[in-house]
mmCIF file of C-alpha atoms in Angstrom:
data_model
loop_
_atom_site.group_PDB
_atom_site.id
_atom_site.type_symbol
_atom_site.label_atom_id
_atom_site.label_comp_id
_atom_site.label_asym_id
_atom_site.label_seq_id
_atom_site.Cartn_x
_atom_site.Cartn_y
_atom_site.Cartn_z
ATOM 1 C CA MET Q 1 -13.543 0.783 -4.114
ATOM 2 C CA ARG Q 2 -12.654 1.853 -0.917
ATOM 3 C CA VAL Q 3 -8.514 2.438 -0.281
ATOM 4 C CA LEU Q 4 -6.915 2.837 3.030
ATOM 5 C CA LEU Q 5 -3.086 4.039 1.444
ATOM 6 C CA THR Q 6 -0.308 3.612 4.483
ATOM 7 C CA HIS Q 7 2.627 4.759 5.492
ATOM 8 C CA PRO Q 8 4.155 3.359 9.248
ATOM 9 C CA PRO Q 9 5.828 4.640 11.472
ATOM 10 C CA GLY Q 10 9.635 5.326 10.493
ATOM 11 C CA SER Q 11 12.051 7.891 11.249
ATOM 12 C CA PRO Q 12 11.216 10.098 14.369
ATOM 13 C CA HIS Q 13 13.592 12.454 12.853
ATOM 14 C CA TYR Q 14 11.882 13.968 9.891
ATOM 15 C CA THR Q 15 8.685 14.058 8.463
ATOM 16 C CA ILE Q 16 8.474 14.393 4.565
ATOM 17 C CA PRO Q 17 4.892 13.560 2.064
ATOM 18 C CA PRO Q 18 4.435 10.388 0.828
ATOM 19 C CA LEU Q 19 4.643 11.522 -2.202
ATOM 20 C CA GLY Q 20 4.747 7.754 -4.407
ATOM 21 C CA LEU Q 21 1.940 6.965 -2.275
ATOM 22 C CA LEU Q 22 0.277 10.142 -3.306
ATOM 23 C CA TYR Q 23 0.891 9.082 -6.417
ATOM 24 C CA LEU Q 24 -0.665 6.300 -6.231
ATOM 25 C CA ALA Q 25 -4.151 7.599 -4.391
ATOM 26 C CA GLY Q 26 -4.002 10.084 -7.943
ATOM 27 C CA THR Q 27 -4.118 7.465 -9.981
ATOM 28 C CA LEU Q 28 -6.381 5.138 -8.377
ATOM 29 C CA ARG Q 29 -9.106 8.314 -7.825
ATOM 30 C CA ALA Q 30 -8.939 8.683 -11.941
ATOM 31 C CA ALA Q 31 -10.266 5.183 -11.960
ATOM 32 C CA GLY Q 32 -12.508 5.675 -9.660
ATOM 33 C CA HIS Q 33 -11.885 5.231 -6.606
ATOM 34 C CA ASP Q 34 -12.338 6.730 -2.933
ATOM 35 C CA VAL Q 35 -8.484 7.113 -1.507
ATOM 36 C CA ALA Q 36 -7.470 8.221 2.294
ATOM 37 C CA LEU Q 37 -4.112 7.735 3.291
ATOM 38 C CA HIS Q 38 -3.420 6.762 6.754
ATOM 39 C CA ASP Q 39 0.809 7.993 7.961
ATOM 40 C CA ALA Q 40 1.961 7.411 10.721
ATOM 41 C CA THR Q 41 4.692 10.319 11.025
ATOM 42 C CA VAL Q 42 1.573 12.701 11.170
ATOM 43 C CA ALA Q 43 -1.080 10.713 11.977
ATOM 44 C CA GLY Q 44 -0.253 8.922 14.501
ATOM 45 C CA ALA Q 45 2.210 6.025 15.162
ATOM 46 C CA SER Q 46 0.552 4.148 17.564
ATOM 47 C CA ASP Q 47 -1.529 1.027 16.873
ATOM 48 C CA ALA Q 48 -4.405 1.952 18.503
ATOM 49 C CA ALA Q 49 -4.631 5.008 16.089
ATOM 50 C CA PHE Q 50 -4.260 3.306 13.385
ATOM 51 C CA VAL Q 51 -6.903 0.705 14.154
ATOM 52 C CA ARG Q 52 -8.906 4.150 14.815
ATOM 53 C CA ARG Q 53 -9.041 5.198 10.895
ATOM 54 C CA LEU Q 54 -9.460 1.194 10.139
ATOM 55 C CA ARG Q 55 -12.639 1.369 11.453
ATOM 56 C CA ARG Q 56 -13.544 4.609 10.415
ATOM 57 C CA PHE Q 57 -12.831 3.799 6.970
ATOM 58 C CA ARG Q 58 -13.392 0.132 6.873
ATOM 59 C CA PRO Q 59 -11.509 -0.190 3.524
ATOM 60 C CA GLU Q 60 -12.027 -2.542 1.198
ATOM 61 C CA LEU Q 61 -8.360 -2.528 -0.038
ATOM 62 C CA TRP Q 62 -5.260 -2.040 1.917
ATOM 63 C CA GLY Q 63 -1.590 -0.840 0.924
ATOM 64 C CA LEU Q 64 1.563 -0.330 3.404
ATOM 65 C CA SER Q 65 4.371 0.644 1.781
ATOM 66 C CA ALA Q 66 7.476 -0.226 3.863
ATOM 67 C CA CYS Q 67 11.113 0.557 4.260
ATOM 68 C CA THR Q 68 12.752 -2.153 5.593
ATOM 69 C CA ASN Q 69 13.531 -1.194 8.475
ATOM 70 C CA GLN Q 70 9.668 0.006 8.929
ATOM 71 C CA MET Q 71 8.829 -4.157 7.728
ATOM 72 C CA ALA Q 72 8.235 -4.754 12.181
ATOM 73 C CA SER Q 73 4.995 -2.452 12.124
ATOM 74 C CA ALA Q 74 4.018 -3.317 8.437
ATOM 75 C CA GLN Q 75 3.284 -6.762 9.461
ATOM 76 C CA ARG Q 76 1.877 -5.944 12.567
ATOM 77 C CA TRP Q 77 0.005 -3.570 11.590
ATOM 78 C CA ALA Q 78 -0.639 -5.957 8.268
ATOM 79 C CA ALA Q 79 -2.978 -8.549 11.041
ATOM 80 C CA LEU Q 80 -3.980 -5.810 12.588
ATOM 81 C CA THR Q 81 -5.932 -5.193 9.103
ATOM 82 C CA ARG Q 82 -6.570 -8.899 9.035
ATOM 83 C CA HIS Q 83 -8.253 -8.736 12.727
ATOM 84 C CA HIS Q 84 -10.160 -5.652 12.222
ATOM 85 C CA THR Q 85 -11.084 -5.520 8.427
ATOM 86 C CA PRO Q 86 -11.004 -9.703 7.158
ATOM 87 C CA ALA Q 87 -12.677 -8.794 4.000
ATOM 88 C CA ALA Q 88 -10.126 -6.615 3.077
ATOM 89 C CA VAL Q 89 -6.764 -7.257 -0.075
ATOM 90 C CA ARG Q 90 -3.363 -6.370 2.028
ATOM 91 C CA VAL Q 91 -1.130 -5.261 -0.391
ATOM 92 C CA LEU Q 92 2.692 -4.769 -0.098
ATOM 93 C CA GLY Q 93 4.103 -2.301 -1.672
ATOM 94 C CA GLY Q 94 7.540 -0.217 -1.400
ATOM 95 C CA ALA Q 95 11.012 -0.801 -1.475
ATOM 96 C CA HIS Q 96 11.357 -3.928 1.020
ATOM 97 C CA VAL Q 97 8.925 -6.064 -1.523
ATOM 98 C CA SER Q 98 10.502 -5.090 -4.769
ATOM 99 C CA ALA Q 99 14.179 -6.095 -3.349
ATOM 100 C CA TRP Q 100 12.825 -8.866 -1.460
ATOM 101 C CA PRO Q 101 9.437 -10.560 -3.082
ATOM 102 C CA LYS Q 102 9.165 -13.596 -0.645
ATOM 103 C CA ALA Q 103 8.713 -10.383 1.908
ATOM 104 C CA VAL Q 104 5.085 -10.522 1.453
ATOM 105 C CA SER Q 105 4.879 -14.825 2.453
ATOM 106 C CA GLU Q 106 6.415 -13.198 5.833
ATOM 107 C CA GLY Q 107 4.684 -12.560 8.946
ATOM 108 C CA ASP Q 108 2.154 -15.104 8.844
ATOM 109 C CA GLY Q 109 0.238 -14.767 5.491
ATOM 110 C CA VAL Q 110 -0.188 -11.059 6.125
ATOM 111 C CA PHE Q 111 -0.529 -10.126 3.072
ATOM 112 C CA HIS Q 112 -1.861 -11.479 -0.008
ATOM 113 C CA TRP Q 113 -0.102 -9.551 -2.811
ATOM 114 C CA GLY Q 114 3.317 -7.810 -2.650
ATOM 115 C CA VAL Q 115 4.472 -4.932 -5.552
ATOM 116 C CA VAL Q 116 7.288 -4.591 -7.013
ATOM 117 C CA GLY Q 117 8.773 -1.633 -8.373
ATOM 118 C CA GLU Q 118 6.095 1.044 -9.979
ATOM 119 C CA GLY Q 119 2.814 0.522 -8.378
ATOM 120 C CA GLU Q 120 0.873 3.024 -10.363
ATOM 121 C CA GLY Q 121 -0.468 -0.162 -12.928
ATOM 122 C CA PRO Q 122 -0.488 -3.288 -10.810
ATOM 123 C CA LEU Q 123 -1.972 -1.597 -8.007
ATOM 124 C CA THR Q 124 -5.134 0.149 -10.552
ATOM 125 C CA GLU Q 125 -5.486 -3.360 -11.998
ATOM 126 C CA LEU Q 126 -5.718 -4.774 -8.583
ATOM 127 C CA ALA Q 127 -8.496 -2.524 -7.653
ATOM 128 C CA ALA Q 128 -10.833 -2.981 -10.742
ATOM 129 C CA ALA Q 129 -10.240 -6.454 -10.366
ATOM 130 C CA ASN Q 130 -12.091 -6.732 -6.957
ATOM 131 C CA GLY Q 131 -8.166 -7.390 -5.308
ATOM 132 C CA HIS Q 132 -8.696 -10.393 -7.728
ATOM 133 C CA PRO Q 133 -7.321 -11.112 -10.548
ATOM 134 C CA HIS Q 134 -7.331 -14.181 -12.604
ATOM 135 C CA ARG Q 135 -3.776 -15.550 -12.976
ATOM 136 C CA ALA Q 136 -3.836 -15.740 -16.793
ATOM 137 C CA THR Q 137 -4.040 -12.034 -16.791
ATOM 138 C CA ARG Q 138 -1.670 -10.969 -13.411
ATOM 139 C CA PRO Q 139 -0.419 -7.283 -13.628
ATOM 140 C CA ARG Q 140 2.462 -7.457 -14.529
ATOM 141 C CA GLY Q 141 4.831 -7.130 -11.330
ATOM 142 C CA LEU Q 142 1.978 -8.236 -8.376
ATOM 143 C CA VAL Q 143 3.553 -10.893 -6.462
ATOM 144 C CA ALA Q 144 0.927 -13.510 -4.442
ATOM 145 C CA SER Q 145 1.805 -14.564 -1.479
ATOM 146 C CA GLY Q 146 1.103 -18.320 -2.528
ATOM 147 C CA ASP Q 147 3.527 -18.182 -5.294
ATOM 148 C CA PRO Q 148 6.061 -21.037 -3.875
ATOM 149 C CA ALA Q 149 8.576 -18.714 -5.606
ATOM 150 C CA CYS Q 150 6.874 -15.507 -4.763
ATOM 151 C CA ALA Q 151 9.926 -14.038 -7.602
ATOM 152 C CA VAL Q 152 8.995 -11.392 -10.349
ATOM 153 C CA ASP Q 153 11.432 -10.694 -13.190
ATOM 154 C CA PRO Q 154 12.503 -7.111 -12.683
ATOM 155 C CA ALA Q 155 11.895 -6.745 -16.114
ATOM 156 C CA ALA Q 156 8.051 -7.688 -16.023
ATOM 157 C CA ALA Q 157 7.467 -4.860 -13.258
ATOM 158 C CA TRP Q 158 5.414 -2.565 -14.122
ATOM 159 C CA HIS Q 159 7.256 1.252 -15.186
ATOM 160 C CA ALA Q 160 5.734 4.602 -16.298
ATOM 161 C CA LEU Q 161 6.756 5.000 -20.545
ATOM 162 C CA ASP Q 162 5.258 8.257 -19.988
ATOM 163 C CA LEU Q 163 5.337 10.282 -16.412
ATOM 164 C CA ASP Q 164 3.178 12.888 -17.928
ATOM 165 C CA ALA Q 165 0.082 10.464 -18.625
ATOM 166 C CA LEU Q 166 0.266 10.008 -14.462
ATOM 167 C CA PRO Q 167 -2.371 11.698 -12.936
ATOM 168 C CA LEU Q 168 -0.741 14.595 -10.249
ATOM 169 C CA PRO Q 169 -0.179 13.564 -6.524
ATOM 170 C CA ALA Q 170 -3.189 13.846 -4.168
ATOM 171 C CA TRP Q 171 -1.573 16.855 -2.204
ATOM 172 C CA ASP Q 172 -5.178 17.164 -0.166
ATOM 173 C CA LEU Q 173 -4.895 14.030 1.374
ATOM 174 C CA ALA Q 174 -1.566 15.217 3.360
ATOM 175 C CA ALA Q 175 -1.142 18.199 3.135
ATOM 176 C CA PRO Q 176 2.764 19.531 2.772
ATOM 177 C CA VAL Q 177 1.834 22.119 5.994
ATOM 178 C CA THR Q 178 1.447 19.350 8.054
ATOM 179 C CA TYR Q 179 5.555 18.040 7.356
ATOM 180 C CA ARG Q 180 8.171 19.386 8.674
#
């Protein structure tokens, strides 16, 4: 599955590599998926730059990690993803959805899924199911946009029990030299 992981525009004062997304990329690659990264802090924060990346890569699964101050951009980019790659499964992760799972239903349903807590397990299982897991086997920590409560018991969120077992971050997607 082609997976595009996205870090939306954020603080103009500093840039740091999106380590969480790089760990997700490493985990998804280890599971056999083709992964790309669009980090708006270094690759271009404009909608046009993002749409060019979407058209070039044509993701089947699109994931975005956002904090609360990035949600306006996150919802706008999810709508752009829906328009330019309508078949792509759209997933929201990061601090905002972890604190407010109902965020996955906000914004006119532009997200199909939300990941509460760490994403390595749920996102890899979601990709293995081509974005459509059976409800009875839904990965821990995954919230569907159609769930009326959009709630996840924090104790049910996925957590890596052995951090050393996680694949290394996919640093080739975000060369540290591009961050200052």
